[in-house]
XYZ file of C-alpha atoms in Angstrom:
712
model
C -136.722 62.993 -18.805
C -139.412 61.978 -15.925
C -142.568 64.517 -15.228
C -140.666 65.887 -12.252
C -137.632 66.918 -14.336
C -139.477 68.418 -17.240
C -141.574 70.305 -14.679
C -138.646 71.256 -13.025
C -137.211 72.741 -16.751
C -140.558 74.671 -17.412
C -140.082 76.741 -14.267
C -136.130 77.410 -15.006
C -137.434 78.778 -18.844
C -140.501 80.474 -17.381
C -137.796 82.223 -14.747
C -135.387 83.128 -17.442
C -137.917 85.170 -19.306
C -139.501 86.467 -16.493
C -135.671 88.381 -15.422
C -135.943 89.540 -18.435
C -139.472 90.834 -19.444
C -139.933 92.586 -16.097
C -136.207 93.651 -16.619
C -135.213 92.244 -13.572
C -131.346 94.111 -13.888
C -133.177 97.033 -11.994
C -133.146 95.543 -8.733
C -129.275 95.210 -9.408
C -128.947 97.933 -8.432
C -127.050 100.319 -5.851
C -129.822 102.927 -5.244
C -132.314 99.726 -4.585
C -130.794 98.072 -2.004
C -129.397 101.349 -0.098
C -133.505 102.101 0.184
C -134.146 98.298 0.943
C -131.362 98.563 3.527
C -132.621 101.800 5.841
C -135.867 100.052 5.765
C -134.729 97.092 7.556
C -130.995 95.501 7.074
C -131.952 91.660 7.709
C -134.422 91.964 4.981
C -132.054 93.929 3.083
C -129.559 90.875 3.442
C -132.378 87.756 3.000
C -133.491 89.864 -0.481
C -129.455 90.682 -1.322
C -129.159 86.853 -0.762
C -132.004 85.112 -2.566
C -131.598 87.164 -5.514
C -127.774 86.314 -5.647
C -128.201 83.019 -5.302
C -131.102 82.678 -8.299
C -128.649 84.636 -10.762
C -125.881 82.785 -10.077
C -128.187 79.517 -10.337
C -129.858 80.481 -13.005
C -126.491 82.021 -14.946
C -127.458 85.601 -15.298
C -125.388 88.520 -16.029
C -124.837 90.068 -12.762
C -122.935 88.792 -10.341
C -120.078 90.939 -10.484
C -121.527 93.683 -9.766
C -124.069 91.969 -7.007
C -120.429 90.988 -5.234
C -119.065 94.913 -5.913
C -122.524 95.914 -4.393
C -122.101 93.515 -1.605
C -118.926 95.901 -0.348
C -120.777 98.445 -0.779
C -124.162 97.887 1.123
C -123.244 96.008 3.969
C -119.101 95.960 4.367
C -116.764 94.334 3.964
C -116.908 91.183 6.692
C -121.023 90.918 6.160
C -120.509 91.184 2.673
C -118.296 88.128 1.553
C -120.250 86.613 4.004
C -123.627 86.695 1.898
C -121.990 86.797 -1.148
C -119.582 83.838 -0.152
C -122.077 81.396 0.473
C -124.809 82.665 -2.073
C -122.235 82.289 -4.486
C -121.869 78.616 -3.351
C -124.890 77.488 -3.505
C -125.789 79.225 -6.193
C -122.749 77.346 -8.442
C -124.633 73.803 -6.732
C -128.328 74.734 -7.996
C -126.565 75.796 -11.628
C -124.036 72.723 -11.418
C -126.873 70.223 -10.424
C -129.670 71.925 -12.970
C -126.842 70.797 -15.459
C -125.867 66.997 -14.427
C -130.116 66.216 -14.464
C -130.959 68.653 -17.144
C -129.114 70.621 -19.269
C -126.378 67.686 -20.017
C -127.272 67.911 -23.734
C -127.427 71.132 -24.124
C -124.297 71.900 -22.174
C -122.490 69.417 -23.448
C -122.990 70.864 -27.049
C -123.039 74.617 -26.388
C -119.842 74.293 -24.345
C -118.051 71.562 -26.096
C -114.652 73.723 -26.490
C -114.638 73.904 -22.561
C -116.112 70.455 -21.999
C -113.148 68.441 -23.515
C -110.504 70.577 -21.595
C -111.792 70.430 -17.823
C -113.329 66.677 -18.277
C -108.736 66.451 -18.664
C -107.818 68.889 -15.946
C -111.007 66.600 -13.799
C -109.210 63.391 -14.617
C -105.998 64.577 -13.800
C -105.757 66.856 -11.149
C -109.446 66.535 -9.653
C -110.477 68.723 -6.882
C -107.323 70.990 -7.314
C -108.226 71.593 -11.061
C -111.761 73.102 -10.130
C -109.744 74.976 -7.386
C -106.929 76.227 -9.812
C -109.827 77.586 -12.273
C -112.175 79.126 -9.587
C -108.438 81.352 -8.384
C -108.147 82.069 -11.768
C -111.143 83.031 -14.080
C -109.600 82.106 -17.306
C -113.506 80.046 -18.077
C -116.284 82.672 -16.800
C -117.755 81.107 -13.521
C -121.552 80.725 -15.223
C -119.538 78.105 -17.961
C -117.527 76.292 -14.424
C -120.948 75.308 -13.112
C -122.304 73.803 -15.834
C -120.470 72.210 -17.349
C -118.547 70.707 -14.255
C -122.154 69.101 -14.274
C -121.100 67.105 -16.998
C -118.560 65.627 -14.483
C -117.778 62.749 -12.364
C -117.146 65.527 -9.310
C -119.757 64.359 -6.163
C -121.410 67.742 -5.993
C -120.349 68.024 -1.952
C -117.000 68.537 -3.726
C -117.805 70.833 -5.775
C -119.310 72.819 -3.019
C -116.775 72.894 -0.585
C -113.863 73.588 -3.445
C -116.008 76.373 -4.674
C -115.968 78.053 -1.869
C -112.769 77.763 -0.386
C -111.545 78.930 -4.585
C -113.562 82.064 -4.652
C -113.534 83.408 -1.450
C -110.317 85.095 -1.810
C -111.478 86.724 -5.485
C -115.106 87.534 -3.105
C -112.799 89.005 -0.702
C -110.557 91.713 -3.621
C -113.933 91.872 -5.401
C -116.122 93.034 -2.230
C -113.708 94.799 -0.945
C -113.195 97.394 -3.613
C -117.124 97.314 -3.485
C -116.647 98.451 0.534
C -114.020 101.153 -0.713
C -116.837 102.387 -3.764
C -119.026 102.524 -0.454
C -117.171 105.899 1.272
C -117.895 107.355 -1.924
C -119.581 110.504 -0.639
C -119.030 112.798 -3.891
C -117.603 112.204 -7.353
C -113.770 114.664 -7.082
C -110.894 114.443 -6.834
C -110.164 114.341 -3.516
C -113.240 112.066 -2.910
C -112.023 109.406 -5.289
C -108.410 109.182 -5.031
C -108.115 107.831 -1.411
C -105.337 105.618 -0.306
C -107.864 102.562 0.715
C -109.999 103.078 -3.109
C -106.427 103.410 -5.213
C -104.696 100.377 -3.389
C -108.478 98.332 -3.875
C -108.230 99.453 -7.269
C -104.646 98.277 -7.740
C -105.436 94.611 -5.459
C -108.509 94.377 -8.659
C -105.983 94.796 -11.336
C -102.925 92.356 -9.744
C -105.041 90.216 -8.543
C -105.234 87.429 -10.922
C -101.363 87.604 -11.424
C -100.665 87.541 -7.707
C -102.786 84.358 -8.075
C -101.933 82.327 -11.108
C -97.931 83.245 -9.448
C -99.152 81.614 -5.825
C -101.059 78.451 -8.421
C -97.956 77.527 -10.159
C -95.894 77.495 -6.914
C -97.981 75.296 -5.271
C -98.507 73.188 -8.198
C -94.838 73.216 -8.840
C -94.300 72.415 -4.799
C -97.205 69.445 -5.305
C -95.927 67.860 -8.098
C -92.159 67.754 -7.584
C -92.160 67.276 -3.906
C -90.813 63.142 -4.001
C -87.881 64.349 -5.605
C -84.886 66.079 -5.037
C -83.626 69.365 -6.625
C -79.515 69.208 -7.210
C -78.061 71.515 -5.727
C -76.337 72.567 -8.952
C -77.069 71.030 -12.678
C -74.301 69.967 -15.173
C -76.091 70.876 -18.563
C -78.750 73.776 -18.955
C -80.393 71.826 -21.710
C -80.009 67.068 -22.162
C -81.855 66.431 -25.193
C -82.274 62.574 -25.915
C -82.839 61.527 -29.324
C -80.684 62.965 -32.415
C -83.230 63.484 -35.131
C -85.195 67.055 -36.307
C -86.408 67.373 -32.984
C -82.970 66.504 -31.073
C -80.854 68.680 -34.010
C -82.417 71.465 -33.716
C -83.428 71.630 -29.992
C -79.366 70.971 -28.914
C -77.763 73.906 -31.824
C -80.192 76.568 -30.496
C -79.156 75.474 -27.326
C -75.327 75.620 -28.399
C -75.820 78.793 -29.993
C -77.034 80.853 -27.099
C -73.960 79.013 -25.157
C -76.420 77.317 -23.334
C -74.565 74.144 -21.560
C -76.240 71.280 -23.809
C -75.835 67.121 -23.883
C -77.081 65.471 -26.899
C -77.803 61.557 -26.670
C -78.320 59.190 -29.161
C -79.019 55.303 -28.730
C -78.648 54.341 -32.406
C -76.941 56.956 -35.102
C -76.920 60.460 -35.760
C -79.478 62.029 -38.027
C -82.870 59.599 -37.380
C -84.985 58.720 -39.292
C -84.928 61.171 -41.553
C -81.534 61.029 -42.898
C -80.755 57.007 -41.430
C -84.468 55.710 -43.176
C -87.000 58.861 -43.891
C -86.446 61.539 -46.405
C -82.607 61.363 -47.194
C -83.075 57.691 -49.145
C -86.318 57.474 -50.015
C -85.744 60.353 -51.505
C -82.454 59.647 -53.620
C -84.799 56.388 -55.041
C -87.179 57.749 -56.083
C -84.947 60.100 -58.122
C -83.085 57.443 -59.526
C -86.673 55.885 -60.806
C -88.200 59.555 -61.804
C -84.617 59.157 -64.101
C -85.544 55.849 -65.152
C -89.150 57.287 -65.978
C -87.615 59.374 -68.139
C -85.457 57.080 -70.035
C -89.061 55.199 -71.141
C -90.841 58.825 -72.004
C -87.174 59.550 -73.994
C -89.041 59.607 -77.231
C -91.328 62.007 -76.265
C -88.326 64.811 -76.046
C -87.374 63.654 -79.793
C -84.084 61.114 -78.926
C -84.533 57.890 -80.721
C -82.275 55.106 -79.542
C -82.668 55.504 -75.649
C -81.175 51.984 -73.804
C -81.466 51.968 -69.988
C -81.047 49.238 -67.966
C -81.912 49.606 -64.560
C -78.879 48.163 -62.089
C -81.212 47.448 -58.702
C -78.193 47.263 -56.300
C -76.214 49.960 -57.934
C -79.414 51.788 -57.193
C -79.496 50.948 -53.521
C -75.269 51.957 -52.973
C -76.072 54.832 -54.575
C -78.868 55.539 -52.065
C -76.646 54.768 -49.203
C -73.946 56.928 -50.943
C -76.421 59.826 -50.535
C -77.237 59.476 -46.979
C -73.043 59.525 -46.366
C -72.747 62.806 -48.169
C -75.661 64.808 -45.924
C -74.374 63.084 -43.251
C -71.244 64.962 -42.047
C -74.268 67.869 -41.702
C -75.862 66.407 -38.873
C -72.554 64.307 -37.347
C -71.399 63.942 -33.285
C -68.125 66.374 -35.505
C -70.495 68.708 -36.821
C -72.014 69.411 -33.764
C -69.762 69.311 -30.931
C -67.600 72.027 -33.019
C -70.843 74.317 -32.547
C -70.037 73.031 -28.744
C -72.647 70.654 -28.108
C -71.846 67.476 -26.473
C -72.740 64.551 -28.026
C -72.789 61.380 -25.994
C -73.916 58.225 -27.278
C -75.735 55.480 -24.861
C -79.491 54.634 -24.253
C -80.829 57.239 -21.963
C -83.484 56.904 -19.254
C -85.472 59.807 -17.422
C -84.357 58.908 -13.351
C -86.190 62.400 -11.975
C -87.291 65.607 -13.639
C -83.322 66.789 -13.296
C -81.275 63.452 -14.028
C -80.881 61.396 -16.849
C -79.204 58.425 -16.748
C -77.031 57.112 -19.675
C -75.288 53.624 -19.670
C -75.105 53.635 -16.083
C -73.827 57.285 -15.394
C -76.399 60.234 -13.978
C -76.479 63.468 -15.845
C -78.011 66.549 -14.150
C -80.052 69.124 -15.882
C -82.729 72.248 -15.405
C -84.337 71.223 -18.589
C -84.787 68.039 -20.891
C -85.929 68.303 -24.312
C -87.492 64.135 -25.107
C -86.718 64.155 -28.953
C -86.876 60.140 -29.117
C -88.454 59.723 -32.193
C -90.942 57.280 -34.134
C -90.932 54.011 -35.738
C -92.779 52.530 -38.202
C -96.175 50.724 -36.885
C -96.467 46.322 -38.082
C -100.239 45.320 -37.691
C -99.970 41.856 -36.213
C -101.102 39.379 -38.780
C -100.926 35.777 -38.239
C -98.585 34.167 -40.228
C -96.119 37.305 -40.309
C -93.559 35.738 -37.924
C -93.145 33.351 -41.029
C -92.226 35.638 -43.851
C -89.216 37.886 -44.081
C -91.122 41.357 -44.274
C -89.727 45.441 -44.559
C -90.763 48.338 -43.301
C -89.706 51.479 -44.301
C -87.072 51.313 -41.516
C -85.663 48.450 -43.398
C -86.457 48.453 -46.767
C -82.454 50.129 -47.453
C -81.302 46.521 -47.185
C -82.259 45.295 -49.905
C -80.262 44.712 -53.258
C -81.052 42.341 -55.091
C -84.672 42.996 -57.000
C -87.327 41.291 -55.796
C -89.743 39.591 -58.317
C -92.699 40.838 -57.065
C -93.583 43.370 -53.836
C -96.428 43.690 -52.269
C -97.360 47.057 -50.268
C -99.314 47.358 -47.587
C -100.353 50.686 -47.301
C -102.205 53.920 -49.141
C -100.878 56.469 -47.644
C -97.733 58.699 -48.467
C -95.128 56.627 -47.637
C -96.774 53.241 -48.808
C -97.686 55.744 -51.820
C -94.264 56.740 -52.397
C -92.318 53.580 -51.863
C -94.709 51.832 -54.243
C -94.318 54.287 -57.393
C -90.106 54.409 -57.150
C -90.210 50.453 -56.877
C -92.075 50.074 -59.767
C -90.227 52.680 -61.940
C -86.885 50.917 -60.899
C -89.030 47.255 -62.610
C -90.328 45.750 -59.648
C -93.802 44.201 -59.620
C -95.531 45.817 -57.116
C -98.900 45.257 -56.077
C -100.597 47.512 -53.137
C -103.081 46.970 -50.258
C -105.231 49.118 -48.993
C -108.055 49.577 -47.368
C -109.476 51.930 -48.503
C -111.596 53.857 -51.758
C -108.486 55.225 -52.676
C -104.947 56.130 -51.890
C -104.266 59.261 -49.864
C -107.380 59.105 -48.461
C -106.675 62.916 -46.489
C -106.338 64.064 -49.967
C -109.238 65.017 -52.017
C -111.416 63.459 -53.922
C -109.602 64.302 -57.447
C -105.853 64.288 -55.522
C -106.484 61.050 -55.123
C -107.852 59.578 -59.364
C -104.686 62.097 -60.840
C -102.725 59.844 -58.862
C -103.991 56.779 -59.025
C -104.095 57.223 -62.410
C -100.243 57.777 -62.757
C -99.829 54.443 -60.786
C -102.134 52.752 -63.020
C -100.212 54.065 -65.802
C -97.301 52.681 -64.044
C -98.009 49.126 -63.795
C -99.149 49.612 -59.826
C -101.350 47.318 -58.956
C -103.445 48.240 -56.750
C -106.096 46.056 -54.647
C -108.012 48.927 -52.700
C -110.864 47.980 -50.501
C -108.380 44.998 -48.987
C -108.301 43.839 -46.048
C -105.247 42.208 -45.073
C -105.876 39.097 -42.863
C -103.277 36.839 -42.423
C -99.653 35.347 -44.259
C -99.056 32.064 -45.708
C -96.959 29.880 -47.440
C -97.214 26.980 -50.062
C -94.924 24.433 -52.209
C -94.692 25.652 -55.769
C -95.872 22.788 -57.618
C -93.327 22.831 -59.874
C -90.335 24.032 -58.257
C -90.942 22.533 -54.824
C -90.621 25.981 -53.359
C -92.093 27.713 -50.427
C -94.203 30.238 -52.098
C -95.361 32.744 -50.074
C -99.416 34.442 -49.852
C -101.364 37.178 -48.409
C -104.880 36.408 -47.576
C -106.720 39.789 -47.900
C -110.166 40.163 -47.318
C -112.455 41.845 -49.937
C -116.141 42.583 -50.453
C -116.343 38.943 -47.950
C -114.220 36.760 -49.556
C -111.020 36.103 -49.256
C -108.847 36.942 -52.039
C -104.733 35.310 -52.342
C -102.037 37.375 -53.192
C -99.191 36.065 -53.410
C -95.401 38.127 -53.191
C -91.836 36.724 -52.870
C -91.759 40.285 -50.510
C -93.947 42.776 -48.203
C -93.434 46.071 -47.442
C -95.229 47.447 -43.945
C -96.410 51.655 -44.643
C -99.382 51.463 -42.113
C -98.052 54.621 -39.740
C -95.842 55.086 -36.952
C -95.808 54.942 -33.650
C -93.845 56.837 -31.343
C -90.888 55.636 -29.249
C -91.350 55.774 -25.776
C -90.420 53.095 -24.118
C -87.837 52.978 -21.712
C -87.911 56.688 -21.640
C -88.703 56.349 -17.629
C -91.805 57.960 -18.404
C -94.421 56.095 -16.900
C -92.345 56.173 -12.937
C -93.119 59.330 -13.515
C -96.132 59.810 -14.348
C -96.319 61.593 -17.609
C -98.980 61.173 -19.480
C -99.674 59.847 -23.662
C -102.275 60.877 -25.513
C -104.985 57.985 -27.484
C -101.692 58.627 -30.256
C -99.788 57.463 -27.575
C -97.130 60.163 -28.742
C -96.360 62.394 -24.698
C -99.269 64.829 -24.290
C -97.815 68.334 -23.877
C -99.617 71.886 -23.465
C -99.390 74.729 -25.861
C -95.141 75.343 -24.763
C -94.323 72.041 -25.574
C -94.121 70.913 -21.822
C -95.304 67.532 -20.255
C -96.544 66.704 -16.771
C -93.347 68.915 -15.676
C -92.469 72.307 -16.824
C -89.275 71.371 -17.548
C -89.244 68.588 -19.053
C -90.011 68.609 -22.815
C -90.897 66.311 -25.978
C -91.194 67.285 -29.513
C -90.560 65.570 -32.925
C -93.064 62.239 -33.944
C -92.639 61.779 -29.714
C -94.881 64.561 -29.235
C -97.207 64.426 -32.242
C -99.473 65.334 -34.382
C -97.724 66.046 -36.789
C -94.953 63.344 -38.472
C -92.523 65.317 -40.742
C -89.480 66.530 -40.677
C -89.834 70.255 -40.487
C -92.773 70.522 -38.275
C -90.203 68.554 -35.486
C -87.578 71.204 -36.525
C -90.397 73.972 -35.622
C -91.590 72.336 -32.420
C -87.847 72.285 -31.126
C -87.316 75.373 -31.263
C -90.050 76.264 -28.709
C -88.582 73.542 -26.772
C -85.122 75.242 -26.851
C -85.875 78.931 -26.124
C -88.974 78.072 -24.021
C -86.852 76.057 -21.796
C -84.215 78.312 -21.606
C -85.599 82.145 -21.451
C -89.026 80.602 -20.313
C -88.733 82.519 -17.077
C -88.422 85.486 -19.110
C -91.354 84.701 -22.330
C -92.641 81.393 -23.488
C -93.991 81.095 -26.726
C -97.298 78.837 -27.590
C -95.928 76.659 -30.759
C -98.412 77.737 -33.777
C -99.278 75.761 -35.916
C -101.733 77.597 -38.450
C -99.441 76.797 -40.776
C -97.983 73.887 -41.554
C -97.335 72.492 -44.833
C -96.255 69.295 -46.229
C -95.798 67.647 -49.425
C -95.803 63.525 -51.454
C -93.276 63.024 -53.170
C -95.163 61.116 -55.786
C -94.975 61.780 -59.629
C -97.485 64.312 -59.714
C -96.483 65.941 -56.146
C -98.668 66.453 -54.019
C -97.916 69.523 -51.800
C -100.603 70.665 -49.513
C -101.291 74.031 -46.826
C -104.266 73.925 -44.510
C -107.374 73.370 -45.301
C -108.548 70.839 -48.369
C -112.426 70.228 -49.255
C -113.175 67.512 -47.544
C -111.679 68.972 -44.362
C -113.260 72.919 -44.903
C -116.570 70.663 -45.129
C -116.148 68.502 -42.016
C -115.426 71.408 -39.636
C -118.272 73.514 -41.773
C -115.917 75.798 -42.905
C -117.927 78.116 -46.092
C -115.377 78.327 -48.683
C -115.478 78.925 -52.464
C -112.375 76.604 -54.683
C -110.247 78.391 -57.698
C -108.361 75.657 -59.533
C -106.205 76.280 -62.508
C -104.516 73.308 -64.442
C -101.226 72.660 -64.898
C -102.263 71.770 -68.879
C -102.388 75.781 -69.912
C -98.947 76.655 -67.896
C -96.398 76.921 -70.752
C -93.439 75.869 -69.048
C -95.386 72.359 -67.855
C -96.003 72.184 -71.774
C -92.498 72.814 -72.546
C -91.457 70.611 -70.334
C -93.826 67.440 -71.121
C -95.055 67.716 -67.399
C -98.411 69.458 -67.649
C -100.670 67.596 -66.043
C -101.854 68.515 -62.347
C -104.185 71.661 -60.666
C -103.648 74.770 -58.552
C -106.617 74.046 -56.102
C -106.884 77.233 -53.964
C -109.669 77.612 -50.961
C -110.331 81.079 -49.569
C -113.681 82.748 -47.690
C -116.204 82.914 -49.810
C -116.122 87.093 -51.298
C -112.305 87.405 -50.602
C -109.222 86.439 -51.388
C -108.018 85.600 -47.995
C -106.679 82.122 -48.204
C -107.639 78.873 -46.805
C -105.592 76.654 -48.204
C -103.781 75.393 -51.067
C -103.595 71.909 -52.614
C -100.636 71.587 -55.288
C -99.919 68.730 -57.790
C -97.835 68.511 -60.427
C -94.076 68.538 -60.982
C -92.798 70.171 -58.608
C -95.674 71.053 -55.877
C -93.007 70.647 -52.675
C -91.444 73.898 -54.297
C -94.523 75.890 -55.457
C -96.357 75.575 -52.287
C -93.958 77.866 -50.718
C -95.419 81.046 -51.997
C -98.762 79.851 -50.294
C -97.523 78.913 -47.471
C -95.328 82.516 -46.993
C -99.138 84.603 -48.267
C -101.196 82.388 -45.184
C -98.280 83.316 -42.938
C -98.611 86.404 -43.324
C -101.760 87.194 -44.548
C -101.576 88.405 -48.044
C -104.480 86.986 -50.205
C -104.581 86.519 -53.703
C -105.129 89.611 -54.992
C -100.902 89.984 -53.248
C -100.192 87.425 -54.976
C -101.511 88.701 -58.736
C -99.640 91.848 -58.257
C -96.565 90.362 -57.914
C -94.576 89.418 -60.957
C -92.908 86.237 -61.414
C -90.745 84.974 -64.215
C -91.078 83.734 -67.609
C -91.531 81.146 -68.201
C -91.385 79.467 -64.909
C -93.941 77.008 -62.957
C -93.907 79.863 -60.792
C -96.344 81.370 -62.947
C -99.026 78.793 -62.685
C -99.712 80.234 -58.477
C -100.171 83.991 -60.830
C -102.289 81.884 -62.602
C -104.764 80.513 -60.518
C -104.613 83.960 -57.951
C -106.026 85.480 -61.973
C -108.678 82.672 -62.361
C -110.098 83.762 -58.326
C -109.278 87.523 -59.875
C -111.699 86.832 -63.301
C -114.655 85.109 -60.895
C -114.845 87.717 -59.054
C -114.366 90.549 -61.300
C -117.263 93.896 -60.824
C -119.497 93.129 -63.892
C -120.932 95.922 -62.985
C -118.123 97.893 -63.456
C -117.797 96.848 -66.783
C -120.473 97.108 -68.353
C -120.009 100.496 -67.597
C -116.179 100.582 -69.040
C -118.075 98.531 -71.793
C -120.690 101.524 -72.781
C -117.528 104.283 -72.442
C -115.666 102.386 -75.226
C -118.429 101.938 -77.553
C -118.597 105.511 -76.867
C -114.919 106.124 -77.308
C -114.850 104.859 -81.121
C -117.759 107.134 -82.257
């Protein structure tokens, strides 16, 4: 900052310090201003105006009290006039102070507000500021300061602020004016109709304002569309994956008329290309692995040959067995009108499916996601697979290249390795499963290496090319990857991309309707799962932020209930307890925070760890590896997060999910009887480890002395 800015900043600090040092609040009282008013009304108005500007300009406490005092001292009309201009001038000064002097401090102090307000200003401009002024969800002094960091012009800020604050100013000044007419503190003096009415208005003003602003916002938003006189459906759902199925199921269950539109297969990714086929493949791979471990269980001369094509056919058999759960027949029987075709939004109430229009009071977009394939040079020359298409394989490849070290890449890498495929797993990171803690990754990677996976970490895929084999003349496929500044050539027969997923937002008519996407390419929704249009909802992979089948179903409940009954009660989606599991062997299950997340967020925690190698059932099952790791609030048994690595971790984590959901601590888990011998005892023993670490040593010392005394 230049010298002038430093000087101004010093003046501000001195002024604020003087206010508190000299007890400036003594001048914000009714007695002070009434005494001054008797000596000179004009002088009083000038002094009041200056004090109000200083208080608001320096973001000092007392503006609300001054507003009420204005009514008590000057009456309704003069009070509104004074406060309106003084508050606007003070707010503008605070706005300018923030923009010129306090930018860094405001950005750090009000970071949470800044992101929200920036987004609102970018989306709705001055209208957003007007909404904040009319509905005081954010303190006015915060609005003044944070708005200074936006791109809004000073004049726009001043004019919109004055108009936006005017109704609220009038309500507060009126309350003060009515209070100013009370001569004695008696029931007859206080319980006058005007005073009661002013306080009732004060109470209901935010509610009325919110209703008016919501009506105005909707009218502005929907103005270019013609609302149908009546609707074909109460709810129309686009996409028949997990989110779409649950949304339509709930709607049908409460007797709403609902249509479910799917352009491909019922069940979506989870049934056809995701959860179900991958778990079927993992099960076959585990059986093949157990055959190799037969001698560990005392079984000799076990012969087992993996029939790769039969394994892949079994995967399809499993899909066919699960299909009826998500079938057109089942959902039609439940009362859902199932439509096969491609859907496109035409208006907030209209969906077009292959030329036919359907009107609906509410719409849920649940169009899912798809695998992301990076556009590497040479990709068009090779046959590549994703988690959607790998199920086409019937002939076992010799060398499979898997690009990606996340959950999908790891699950499929291990499964194909155990089915006899030589798998090379490439990832640019330093370890697999980078969102999990380091000790988790190390355990999983050690098992991968033991299984025979060729790990190529810190390798960045650059391009593909083919080279003729010097012996056979057949073309060999190669990946050129960069590692430590060197290009490494990796040959392969097939390549599987597991490099993340993208939301399916194309060809839905979103852009034409101005429905915004987030930076991750998902549809932007609010806490109620609503898009820009309050009657259009989105859930599942297309909405994010989580890409799990169970969270898609979780979000779908909020979409369906808010869409159908939101006029009575709306529910904010709850992400407080979100669990997930990576189905490698050992499995990795988690709920809540892990260590690296807690450290990144600056959250204090304690770690309690219990090793599965101590668990009787795990020892009996020859699965004595892994651990239960619990993060708790320091000195308390409140659970912040749990990671379980081991045999059936995805099942074991449920107890901790319930505990976190219902606010139960480790003491409750420790006090619960667990069947012996079961894997679930690991949860109790982990709680026991926490209890031992927090045992009252002073009390135990006294108890020890008591027992020693009793032996005499």
